[in-house]
Tab-separated table of C-alpha atoms and ligand atoms in Angstrom:
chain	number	residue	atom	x	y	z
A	1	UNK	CA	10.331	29.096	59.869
A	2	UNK	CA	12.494	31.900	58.897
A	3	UNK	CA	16.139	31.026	57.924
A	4	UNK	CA	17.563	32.537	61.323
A	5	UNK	CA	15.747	29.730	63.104
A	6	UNK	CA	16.442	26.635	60.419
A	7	UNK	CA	20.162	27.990	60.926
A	8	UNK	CA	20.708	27.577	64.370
A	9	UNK	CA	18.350	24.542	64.752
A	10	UNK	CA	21.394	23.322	62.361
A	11	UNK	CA	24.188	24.660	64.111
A	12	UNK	CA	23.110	23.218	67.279
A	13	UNK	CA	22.902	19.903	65.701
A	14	UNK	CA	25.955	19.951	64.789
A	15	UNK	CA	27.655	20.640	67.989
A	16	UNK	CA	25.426	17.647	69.214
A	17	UNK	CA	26.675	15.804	66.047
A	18	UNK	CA	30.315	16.569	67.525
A	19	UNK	CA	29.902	15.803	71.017
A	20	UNK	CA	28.523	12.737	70.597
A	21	UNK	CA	30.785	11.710	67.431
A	22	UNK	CA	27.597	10.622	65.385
A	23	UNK	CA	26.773	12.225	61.832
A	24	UNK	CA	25.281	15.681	61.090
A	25	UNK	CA	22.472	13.510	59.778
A	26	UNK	CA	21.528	11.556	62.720
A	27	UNK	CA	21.742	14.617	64.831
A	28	UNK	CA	19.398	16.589	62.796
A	29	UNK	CA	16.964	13.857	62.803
A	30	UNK	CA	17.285	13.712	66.303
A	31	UNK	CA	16.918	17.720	66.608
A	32	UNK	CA	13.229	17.162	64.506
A	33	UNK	CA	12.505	13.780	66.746
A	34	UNK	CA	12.796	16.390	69.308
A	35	UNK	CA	10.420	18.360	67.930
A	36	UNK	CA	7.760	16.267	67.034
A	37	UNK	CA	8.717	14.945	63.404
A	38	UNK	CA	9.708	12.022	62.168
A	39	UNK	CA	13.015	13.465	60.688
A	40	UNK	CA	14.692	16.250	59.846
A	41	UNK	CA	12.997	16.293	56.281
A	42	UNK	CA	9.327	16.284	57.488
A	43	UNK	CA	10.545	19.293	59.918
A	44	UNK	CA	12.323	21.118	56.387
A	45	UNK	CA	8.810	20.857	54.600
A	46	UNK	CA	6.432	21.783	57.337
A	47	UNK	CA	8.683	24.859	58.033
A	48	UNK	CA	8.104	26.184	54.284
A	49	UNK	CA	4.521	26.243	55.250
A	50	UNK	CA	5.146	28.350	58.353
A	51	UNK	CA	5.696	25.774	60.958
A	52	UNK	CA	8.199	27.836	63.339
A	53	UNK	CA	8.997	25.990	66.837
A	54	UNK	CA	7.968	27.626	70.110
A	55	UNK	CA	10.568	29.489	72.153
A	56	UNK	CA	10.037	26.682	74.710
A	57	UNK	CA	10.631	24.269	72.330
A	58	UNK	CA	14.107	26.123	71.202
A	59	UNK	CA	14.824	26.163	74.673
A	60	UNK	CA	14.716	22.672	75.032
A	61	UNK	CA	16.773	21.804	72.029
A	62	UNK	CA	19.599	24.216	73.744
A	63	UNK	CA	19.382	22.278	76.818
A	64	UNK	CA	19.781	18.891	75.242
A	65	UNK	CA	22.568	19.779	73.388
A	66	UNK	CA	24.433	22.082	76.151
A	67	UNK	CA	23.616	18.459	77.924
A	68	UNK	CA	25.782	16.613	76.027
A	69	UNK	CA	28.715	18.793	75.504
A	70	UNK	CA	32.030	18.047	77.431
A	71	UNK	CA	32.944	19.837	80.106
A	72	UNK	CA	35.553	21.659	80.467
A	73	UNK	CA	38.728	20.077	81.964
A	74	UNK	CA	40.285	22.047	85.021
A	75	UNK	CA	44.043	20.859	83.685
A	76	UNK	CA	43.698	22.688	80.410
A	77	UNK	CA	43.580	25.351	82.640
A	78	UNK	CA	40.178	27.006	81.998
A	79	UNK	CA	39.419	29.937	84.257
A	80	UNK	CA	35.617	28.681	84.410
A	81	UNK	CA	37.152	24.757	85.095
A	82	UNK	CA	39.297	26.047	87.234
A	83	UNK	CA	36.424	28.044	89.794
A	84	UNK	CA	34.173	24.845	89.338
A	85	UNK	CA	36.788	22.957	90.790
A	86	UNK	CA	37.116	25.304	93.532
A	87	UNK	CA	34.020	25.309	94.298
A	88	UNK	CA	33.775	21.750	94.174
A	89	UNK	CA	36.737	21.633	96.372
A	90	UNK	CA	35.084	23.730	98.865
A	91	UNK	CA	32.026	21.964	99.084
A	92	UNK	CA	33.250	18.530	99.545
A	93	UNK	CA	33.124	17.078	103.401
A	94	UNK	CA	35.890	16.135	104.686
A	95	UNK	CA	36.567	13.531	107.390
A	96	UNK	CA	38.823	10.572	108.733
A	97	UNK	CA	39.354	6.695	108.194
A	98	UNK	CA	42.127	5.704	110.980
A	99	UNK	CA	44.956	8.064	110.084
A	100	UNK	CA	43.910	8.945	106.288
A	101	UNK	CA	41.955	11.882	106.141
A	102	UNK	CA	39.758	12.444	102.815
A	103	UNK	CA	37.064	14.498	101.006
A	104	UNK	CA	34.257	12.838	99.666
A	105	UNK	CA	32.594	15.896	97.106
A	106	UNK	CA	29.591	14.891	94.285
A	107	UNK	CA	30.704	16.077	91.059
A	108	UNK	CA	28.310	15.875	87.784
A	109	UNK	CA	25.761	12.777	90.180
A	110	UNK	CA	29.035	11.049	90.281
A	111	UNK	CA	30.506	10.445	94.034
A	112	UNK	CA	34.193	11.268	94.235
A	113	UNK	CA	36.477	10.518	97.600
A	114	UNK	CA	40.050	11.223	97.535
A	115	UNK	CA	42.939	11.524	99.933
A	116	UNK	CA	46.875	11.502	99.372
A	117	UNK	CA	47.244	9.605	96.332
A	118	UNK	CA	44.186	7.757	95.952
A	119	UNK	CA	40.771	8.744	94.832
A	120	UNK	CA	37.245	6.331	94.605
A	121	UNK	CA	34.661	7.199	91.845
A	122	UNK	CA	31.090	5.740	92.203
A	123	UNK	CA	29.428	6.655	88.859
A	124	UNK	CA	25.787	8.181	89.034
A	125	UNK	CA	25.256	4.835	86.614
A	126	UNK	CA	24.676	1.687	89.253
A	127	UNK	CA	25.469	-0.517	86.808
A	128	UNK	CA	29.387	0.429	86.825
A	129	UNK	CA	31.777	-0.719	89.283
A	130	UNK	CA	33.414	1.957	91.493
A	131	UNK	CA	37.052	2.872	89.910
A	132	UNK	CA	39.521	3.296	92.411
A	133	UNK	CA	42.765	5.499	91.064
A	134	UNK	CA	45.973	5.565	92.760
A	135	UNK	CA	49.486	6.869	91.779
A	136	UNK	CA	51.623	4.845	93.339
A	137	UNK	CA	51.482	1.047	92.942
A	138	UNK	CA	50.917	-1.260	96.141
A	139	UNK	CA	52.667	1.202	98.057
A	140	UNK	CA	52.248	1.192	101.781
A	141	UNK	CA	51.903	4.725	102.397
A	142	UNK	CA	48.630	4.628	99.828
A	143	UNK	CA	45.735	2.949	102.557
A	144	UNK	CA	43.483	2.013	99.192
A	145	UNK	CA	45.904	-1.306	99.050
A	146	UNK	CA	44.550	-2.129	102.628
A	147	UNK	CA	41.596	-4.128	102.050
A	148	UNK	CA	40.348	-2.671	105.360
A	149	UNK	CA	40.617	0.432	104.747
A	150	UNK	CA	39.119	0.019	100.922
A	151	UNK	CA	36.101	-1.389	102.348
A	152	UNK	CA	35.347	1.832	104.595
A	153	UNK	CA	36.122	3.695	102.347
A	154	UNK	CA	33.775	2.285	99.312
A	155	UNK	CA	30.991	1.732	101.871
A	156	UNK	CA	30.877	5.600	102.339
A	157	UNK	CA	31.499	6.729	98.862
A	158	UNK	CA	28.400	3.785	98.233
A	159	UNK	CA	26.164	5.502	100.898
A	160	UNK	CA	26.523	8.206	99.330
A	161	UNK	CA	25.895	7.554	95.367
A	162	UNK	CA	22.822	5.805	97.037
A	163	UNK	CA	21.549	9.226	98.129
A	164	UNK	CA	22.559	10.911	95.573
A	165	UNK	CA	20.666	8.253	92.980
A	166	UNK	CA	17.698	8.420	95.610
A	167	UNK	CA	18.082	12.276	94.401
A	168	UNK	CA	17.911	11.803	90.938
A	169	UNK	CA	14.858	9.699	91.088
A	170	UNK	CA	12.705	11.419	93.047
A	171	UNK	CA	13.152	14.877	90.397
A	172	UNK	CA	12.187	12.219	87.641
A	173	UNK	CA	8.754	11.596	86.967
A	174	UNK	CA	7.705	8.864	89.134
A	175	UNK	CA	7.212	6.124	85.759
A	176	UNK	CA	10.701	7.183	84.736
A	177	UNK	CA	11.893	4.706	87.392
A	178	UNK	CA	8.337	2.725	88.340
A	179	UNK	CA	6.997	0.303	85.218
A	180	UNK	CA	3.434	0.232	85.011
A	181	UNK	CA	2.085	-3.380	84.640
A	182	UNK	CA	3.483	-3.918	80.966
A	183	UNK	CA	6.374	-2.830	81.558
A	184	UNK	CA	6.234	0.412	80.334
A	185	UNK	CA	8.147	3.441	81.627
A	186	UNK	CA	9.069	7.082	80.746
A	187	UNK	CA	12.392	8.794	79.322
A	188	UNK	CA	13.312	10.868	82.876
A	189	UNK	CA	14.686	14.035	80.415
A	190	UNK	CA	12.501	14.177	77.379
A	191	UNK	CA	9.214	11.804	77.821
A	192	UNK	CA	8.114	9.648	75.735
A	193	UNK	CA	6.636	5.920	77.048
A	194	UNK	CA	7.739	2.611	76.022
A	195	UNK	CA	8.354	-1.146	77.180
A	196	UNK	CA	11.471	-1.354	74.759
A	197	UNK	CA	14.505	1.473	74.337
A	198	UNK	CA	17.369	2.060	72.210
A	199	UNK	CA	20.798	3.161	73.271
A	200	UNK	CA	22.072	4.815	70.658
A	201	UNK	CA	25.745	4.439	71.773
A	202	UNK	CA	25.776	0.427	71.782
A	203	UNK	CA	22.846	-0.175	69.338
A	204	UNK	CA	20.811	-1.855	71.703
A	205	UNK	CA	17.084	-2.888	72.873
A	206	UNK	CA	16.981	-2.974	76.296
A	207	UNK	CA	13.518	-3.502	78.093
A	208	UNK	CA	11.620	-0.612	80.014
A	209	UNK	CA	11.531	-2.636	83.377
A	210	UNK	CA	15.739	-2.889	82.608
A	211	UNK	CA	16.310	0.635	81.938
A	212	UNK	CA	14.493	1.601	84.500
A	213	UNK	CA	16.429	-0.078	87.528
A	214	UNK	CA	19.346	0.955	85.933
A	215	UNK	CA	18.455	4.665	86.636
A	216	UNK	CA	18.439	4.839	82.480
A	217	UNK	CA	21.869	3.995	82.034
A	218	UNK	CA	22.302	1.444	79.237
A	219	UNK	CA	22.925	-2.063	80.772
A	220	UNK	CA	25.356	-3.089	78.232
A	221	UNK	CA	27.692	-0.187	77.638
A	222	UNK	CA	26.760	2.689	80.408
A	223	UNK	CA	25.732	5.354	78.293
A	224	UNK	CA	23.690	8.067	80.079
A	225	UNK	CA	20.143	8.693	79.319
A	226	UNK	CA	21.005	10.715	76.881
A	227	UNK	CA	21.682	8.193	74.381
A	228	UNK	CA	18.552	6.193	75.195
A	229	UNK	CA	15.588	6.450	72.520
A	230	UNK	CA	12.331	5.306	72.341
A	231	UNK	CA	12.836	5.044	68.972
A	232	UNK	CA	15.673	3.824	67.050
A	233	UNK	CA	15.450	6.422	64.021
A	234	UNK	CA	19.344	5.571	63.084
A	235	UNK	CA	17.662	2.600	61.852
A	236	UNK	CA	15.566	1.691	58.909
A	237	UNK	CA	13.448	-0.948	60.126
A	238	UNK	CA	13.036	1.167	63.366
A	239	UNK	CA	15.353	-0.968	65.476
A	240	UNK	CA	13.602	-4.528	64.670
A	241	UNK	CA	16.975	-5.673	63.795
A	242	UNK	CA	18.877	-4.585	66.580
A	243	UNK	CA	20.007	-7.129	69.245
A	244	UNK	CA	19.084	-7.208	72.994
A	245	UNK	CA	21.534	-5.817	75.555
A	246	UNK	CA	22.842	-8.443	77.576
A	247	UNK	CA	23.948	-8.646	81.164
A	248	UNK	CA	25.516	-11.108	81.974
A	249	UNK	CA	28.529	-10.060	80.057
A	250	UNK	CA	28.103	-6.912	82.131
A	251	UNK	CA	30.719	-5.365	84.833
A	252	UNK	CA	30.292	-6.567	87.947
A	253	UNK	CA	29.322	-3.309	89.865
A	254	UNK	CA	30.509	-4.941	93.514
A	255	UNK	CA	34.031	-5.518	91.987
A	256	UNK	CA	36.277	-2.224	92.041
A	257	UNK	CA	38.050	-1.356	88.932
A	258	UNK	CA	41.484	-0.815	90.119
A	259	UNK	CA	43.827	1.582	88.526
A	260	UNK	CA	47.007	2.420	88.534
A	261	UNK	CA	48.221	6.448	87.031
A	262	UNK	CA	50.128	9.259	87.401
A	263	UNK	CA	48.238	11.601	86.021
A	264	UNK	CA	50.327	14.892	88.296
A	265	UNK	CA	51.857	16.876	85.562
A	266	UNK	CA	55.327	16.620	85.536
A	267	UNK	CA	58.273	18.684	85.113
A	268	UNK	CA	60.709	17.290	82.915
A	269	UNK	CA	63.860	19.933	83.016
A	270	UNK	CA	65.091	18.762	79.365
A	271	UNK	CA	67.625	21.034	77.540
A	272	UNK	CA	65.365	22.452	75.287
A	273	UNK	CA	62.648	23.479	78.087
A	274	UNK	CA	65.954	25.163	79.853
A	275	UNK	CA	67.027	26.802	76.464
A	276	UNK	CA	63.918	28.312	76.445
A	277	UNK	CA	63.722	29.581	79.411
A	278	UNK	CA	66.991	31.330	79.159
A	279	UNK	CA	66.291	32.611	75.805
A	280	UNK	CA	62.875	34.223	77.491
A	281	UNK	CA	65.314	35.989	80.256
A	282	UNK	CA	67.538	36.802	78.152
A	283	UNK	CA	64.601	39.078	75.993
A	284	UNK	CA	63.612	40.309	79.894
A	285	UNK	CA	67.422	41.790	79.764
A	286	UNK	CA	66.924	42.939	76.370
A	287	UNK	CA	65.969	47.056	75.953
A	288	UNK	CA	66.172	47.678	72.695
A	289	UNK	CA	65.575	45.989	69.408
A	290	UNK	CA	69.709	45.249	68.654
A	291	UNK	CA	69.138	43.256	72.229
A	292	UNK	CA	65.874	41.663	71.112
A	293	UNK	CA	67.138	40.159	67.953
A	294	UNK	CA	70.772	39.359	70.135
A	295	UNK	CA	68.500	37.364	72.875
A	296	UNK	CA	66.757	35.445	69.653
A	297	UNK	CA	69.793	34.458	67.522
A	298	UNK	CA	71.528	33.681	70.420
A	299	UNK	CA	73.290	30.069	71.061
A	300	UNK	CA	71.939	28.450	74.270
A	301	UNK	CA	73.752	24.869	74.979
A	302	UNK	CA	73.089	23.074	77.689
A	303	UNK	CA	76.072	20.927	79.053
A	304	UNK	CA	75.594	18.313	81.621
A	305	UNK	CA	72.345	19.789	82.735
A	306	UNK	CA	74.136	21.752	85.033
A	307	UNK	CA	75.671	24.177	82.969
A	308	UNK	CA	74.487	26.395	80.619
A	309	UNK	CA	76.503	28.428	77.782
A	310	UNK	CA	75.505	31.026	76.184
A	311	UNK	CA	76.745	32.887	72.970
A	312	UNK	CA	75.745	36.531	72.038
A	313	UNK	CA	76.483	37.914	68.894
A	314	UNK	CA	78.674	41.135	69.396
A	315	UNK	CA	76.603	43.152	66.997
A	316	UNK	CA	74.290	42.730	68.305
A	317	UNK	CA	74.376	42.499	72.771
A	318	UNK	CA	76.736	45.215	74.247
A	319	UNK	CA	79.764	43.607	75.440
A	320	UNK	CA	79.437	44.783	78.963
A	321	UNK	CA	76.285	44.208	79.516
A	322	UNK	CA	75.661	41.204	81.650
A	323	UNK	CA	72.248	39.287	81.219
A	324	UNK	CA	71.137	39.492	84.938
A	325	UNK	CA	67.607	38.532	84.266
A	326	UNK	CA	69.274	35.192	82.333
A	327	UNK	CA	72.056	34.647	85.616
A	328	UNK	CA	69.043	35.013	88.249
A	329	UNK	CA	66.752	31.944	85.795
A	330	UNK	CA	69.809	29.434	85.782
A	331	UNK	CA	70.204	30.177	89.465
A	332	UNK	CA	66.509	29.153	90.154
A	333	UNK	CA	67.303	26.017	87.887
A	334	UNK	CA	70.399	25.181	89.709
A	335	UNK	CA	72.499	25.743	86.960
A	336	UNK	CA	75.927	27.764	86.249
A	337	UNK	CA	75.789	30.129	83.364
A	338	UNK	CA	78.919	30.567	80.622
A	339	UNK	CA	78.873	33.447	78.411
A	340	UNK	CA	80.809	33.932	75.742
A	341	UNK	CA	80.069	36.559	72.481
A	342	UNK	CA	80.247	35.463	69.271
A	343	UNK	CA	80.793	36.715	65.875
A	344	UNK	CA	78.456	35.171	63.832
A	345	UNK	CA	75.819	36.436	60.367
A	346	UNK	CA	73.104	39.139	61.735
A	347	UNK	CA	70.065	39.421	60.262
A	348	UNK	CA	70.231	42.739	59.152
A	349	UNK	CA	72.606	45.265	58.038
A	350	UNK	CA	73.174	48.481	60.361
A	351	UNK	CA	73.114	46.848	63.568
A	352	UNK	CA	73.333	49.690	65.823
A	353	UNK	CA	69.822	50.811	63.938
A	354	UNK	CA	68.151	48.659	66.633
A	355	UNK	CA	69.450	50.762	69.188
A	356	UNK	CA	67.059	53.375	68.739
A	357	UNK	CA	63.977	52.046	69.790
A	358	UNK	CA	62.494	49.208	71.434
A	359	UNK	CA	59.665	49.480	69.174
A	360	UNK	CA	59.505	46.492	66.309
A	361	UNK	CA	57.534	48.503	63.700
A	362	UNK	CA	59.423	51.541	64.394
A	363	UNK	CA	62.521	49.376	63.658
A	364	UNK	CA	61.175	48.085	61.100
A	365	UNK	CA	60.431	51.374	59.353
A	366	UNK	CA	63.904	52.284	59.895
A	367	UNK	CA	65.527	49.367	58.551
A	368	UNK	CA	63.606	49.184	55.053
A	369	UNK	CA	64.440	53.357	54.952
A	370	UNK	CA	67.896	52.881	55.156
A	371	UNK	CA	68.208	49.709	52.236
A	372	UNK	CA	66.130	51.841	50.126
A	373	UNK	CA	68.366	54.879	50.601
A	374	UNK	CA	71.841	52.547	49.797
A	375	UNK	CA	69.796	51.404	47.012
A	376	UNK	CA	69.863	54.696	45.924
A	377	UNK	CA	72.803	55.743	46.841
A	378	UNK	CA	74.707	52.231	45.182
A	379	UNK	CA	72.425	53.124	41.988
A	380	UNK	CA	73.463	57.082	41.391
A	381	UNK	CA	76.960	56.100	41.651
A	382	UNK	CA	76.971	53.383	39.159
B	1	ZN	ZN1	24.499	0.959	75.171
C-alpha cells in the first residue's frame, strides 16, 4: 500500500474518530474491520507486503465516514445549509388542519410538520417518540396544546414516517429487516450476518430479531445503524461481557416528547451592539485615514438607550463635517445622536498626514518616513 493510501485511510479515520467522539484507535480498527481485517494492525502488516485496497473498497470507506459526519446547520448560515433548506422548504406539502395550515417535508428519513410556532418530528428510528417543539408555552394561539388538533396532526406526520420507513426497508436487503429461522439478520449498510449486534454508542447486545424490527436503530439508546456492529472489536473479549439492551426502560414511542423553546434568534439592542454599529457608520463617513483612525478612537456612549453621544477627536474628524452615515444608523435604531469633539491623545504624531490617502499602507509608509526624518533632524541638531 503506498503511503498516499495508508495516509488518507488515516485521515479519514480520524474525521470518523471526530464525528462520532470515539478514539483515533477505535476508528482505525473500524476503518480495517471495514476492510476485511481484524484491526488496524493486521491491515499495517499486510500492506508492507503489497496489500493495497480496491478503489471500490476506498469508495466505501468515504461513504461511511461522509455518513457519519454532521451536517451542516442552516443557522450558522452556510450557503450549502442554507439551499438544502430551501429546497427542503420547497418540497414539503403543504395543507390544512381546521384553521392551521402546515408543511409536512422529510428531512434526512426523519418526518418534519410545522406551522406557526409549532413543529412535530417523527424520527426515521420507530423506537423514539415523536418530539413536538413549540415556542410559546400553552398558548392558545399555538393549536399543538389542543389535544384535537395534536392528534391529527401526529396521525399524519405517523402516516407518513410509516411510508417513509416502508421506503427504507424495501432498498435494504430483504434479511436486513426479515430474520431467518435463528434469528439471524443482515447489517442494511455494510453486511455482515448475525443473531447478536453491538451498538457501539450504548455498549450493548441486542438480538438480530430486535434490531431488526427496530429498522436497526439501537433499542436502548437510538443510535442509527451506523453504530451497530456485528462485532464488538472495542472490546477484548469480543463483547462477551457486555450487557443486553433492555426495553422496558425504553421511551414510550406513542407518548410525544413535549418541548418547550425559543430557538428564533433574537435581537438584543444592548449598548455595546449599538456602539458598534455607530462606530461601523461612522468608518462609512470616514474618507481618509485621519477619519478612519477618528471613527476608531472615537467615544460612543449610549444613554438611556435612546440616545447616543458621540465624541470625535478634533485631530483627527474635521469639525464641520457631520457623520451622516452615523445620523441615518441611530435613526433606523430609533435613537437621537449627540456629537460633541473632543481633545483627547492621538495615536500618532502629524495628524493631518492621514489626510492624504485613504490607503493604510500608504499611510503607513508615510508615517514611519516622517519619525525617521525628526529622528534625524532631532539628532543633527544635538
Ligand atoms: Zn445503543
Amino acid at each position: 500500500m503506498t503511503k498516499a493510501t495508508k495516509l488518507s485511510l488515516k485521515l479519514l479515520a480520524k474525521r470518523y474518530a471526530r464525528a462520532k467522539r470515539i478514539t483515533l484507535h477505535q476508528a482505525l480498527d473500524l476503518v480495517a474491520g471495514k476492510l476485511g481485517f481484524a484491526n488496524w494492525t493486521k491491515l499495517a502488516s499486510a500492506s508492507k507486503n503489497d496489500w493495497i485496497p480496491s478503489s471500490k473498497q476506498m469508495a466505501s470507506i468515504e461513504a461511511f465516514v461522509a455518513h457519519a459526519l454532521p451536517t451542516e446547520d442552516f443557522q450558522t448560515g452556510h450557503p450549502e445549509a442554507m439551499t438544502r433548506r430551501f429546497a427542503n422548504l420547497e418540497q414539503a406539502e403543504h395543507g390544512m388542519i381546521g384553521d392551521h395550515a402546515y408543511r409536512l417535508q422529510v428531512i434526512f428519513h426523519d418526518v418534519v410538520m410545522a406551522g406557526a410556532g409549532w413543529s412535530i418530528k417523527v424520527p426515521e428510528n420507530p423506537g423514539a417518540a415523536p418530539i413536538i417543539q413549540t415556542s410559546i408555552e400553552n398558548d392558545e394561539r399555538c393549536p399543538v396544546f389542543d389535544p384535537e388538533f395534536l392528534q391529527k396532526a401526529l396521525d399524519l406526520a405517523r402516516d407518513r414516517a410509516v411510508q417513509v420507513r416502508g421506503e427504507i426497508s424495501t432498498d435494504w436487503p430483504r434479511r436486513s429487516t426479515k430474520p431467518d429461522l435463528d434469528g439471524v439478520v443482515r447489517h442494511p449498510l455494510w453486511g455482515g450476518e448475525s443473531d447478536m449486534w453491538f451498538c457501539l454508542h450504548c455498549g450493548r447486545k441486542i438480538i438480530g430479531t430486535q434490531i431488526a424490527q427496530n429498522l436497526w436503530h439501537c433499542p436502548g439508546c437510538g443510535a442509527s445503524p451506523l453504530d451497530i456492529f456485528d462485532t464488538a472489536f472495542w472490546c477484548d473479549d469480543g463483547g462477551e461481557s457486555l450487557p443486553s439492551v433492555r426495553t422496558d426502560g425504553a421511551v414510550d414511542s406513542d407518548k410525544p416528547d413535549f418541548r418547550v423553546v425559543d430557538d428564533r434568534p433574537k435581537l438584543d439592542l444592548n449598548e455595546e451592539k449599538i456602539t458598534l454599529l455607530i462606530r461601523c457608520a461612522l468608518l462609512d463617513d470616514a474618507t481618509n485615514i485621519s477619519e478612519k483612525l477618528g471613527a476608531l478612537q472615537a467615544e460612543i456612549s449610549v444613554e438611556d438607550e435612546n440616545d447616543v453621544w458621540i465624541a470625535l477627536e478634533e485631530d483627527l474628524w474635521p469639525h464641520d463635517k457631520r457623520p451622516v452615515q452615523a445620523f441615518i444608523v441611530a435613526a433606523q435604531l430609533g435613537i437621537e445622536v449627540e456629537l460633541e469633539s473632543m481633545c483627547s491623545a492621538i495615536p500618532f504624531a502629524w495628524p493631518r498626514l492621514g489626510e492624504l490617502t485613504s490607503s493604510t499602507s500608504e499611510y503607513t509608509q508615510m508615517m514611519l518616513d516622517a519619525y525617521a526624518q525628526y529622528e534625524l533632524l532631532v539628532s543633527t541638531q544635538n
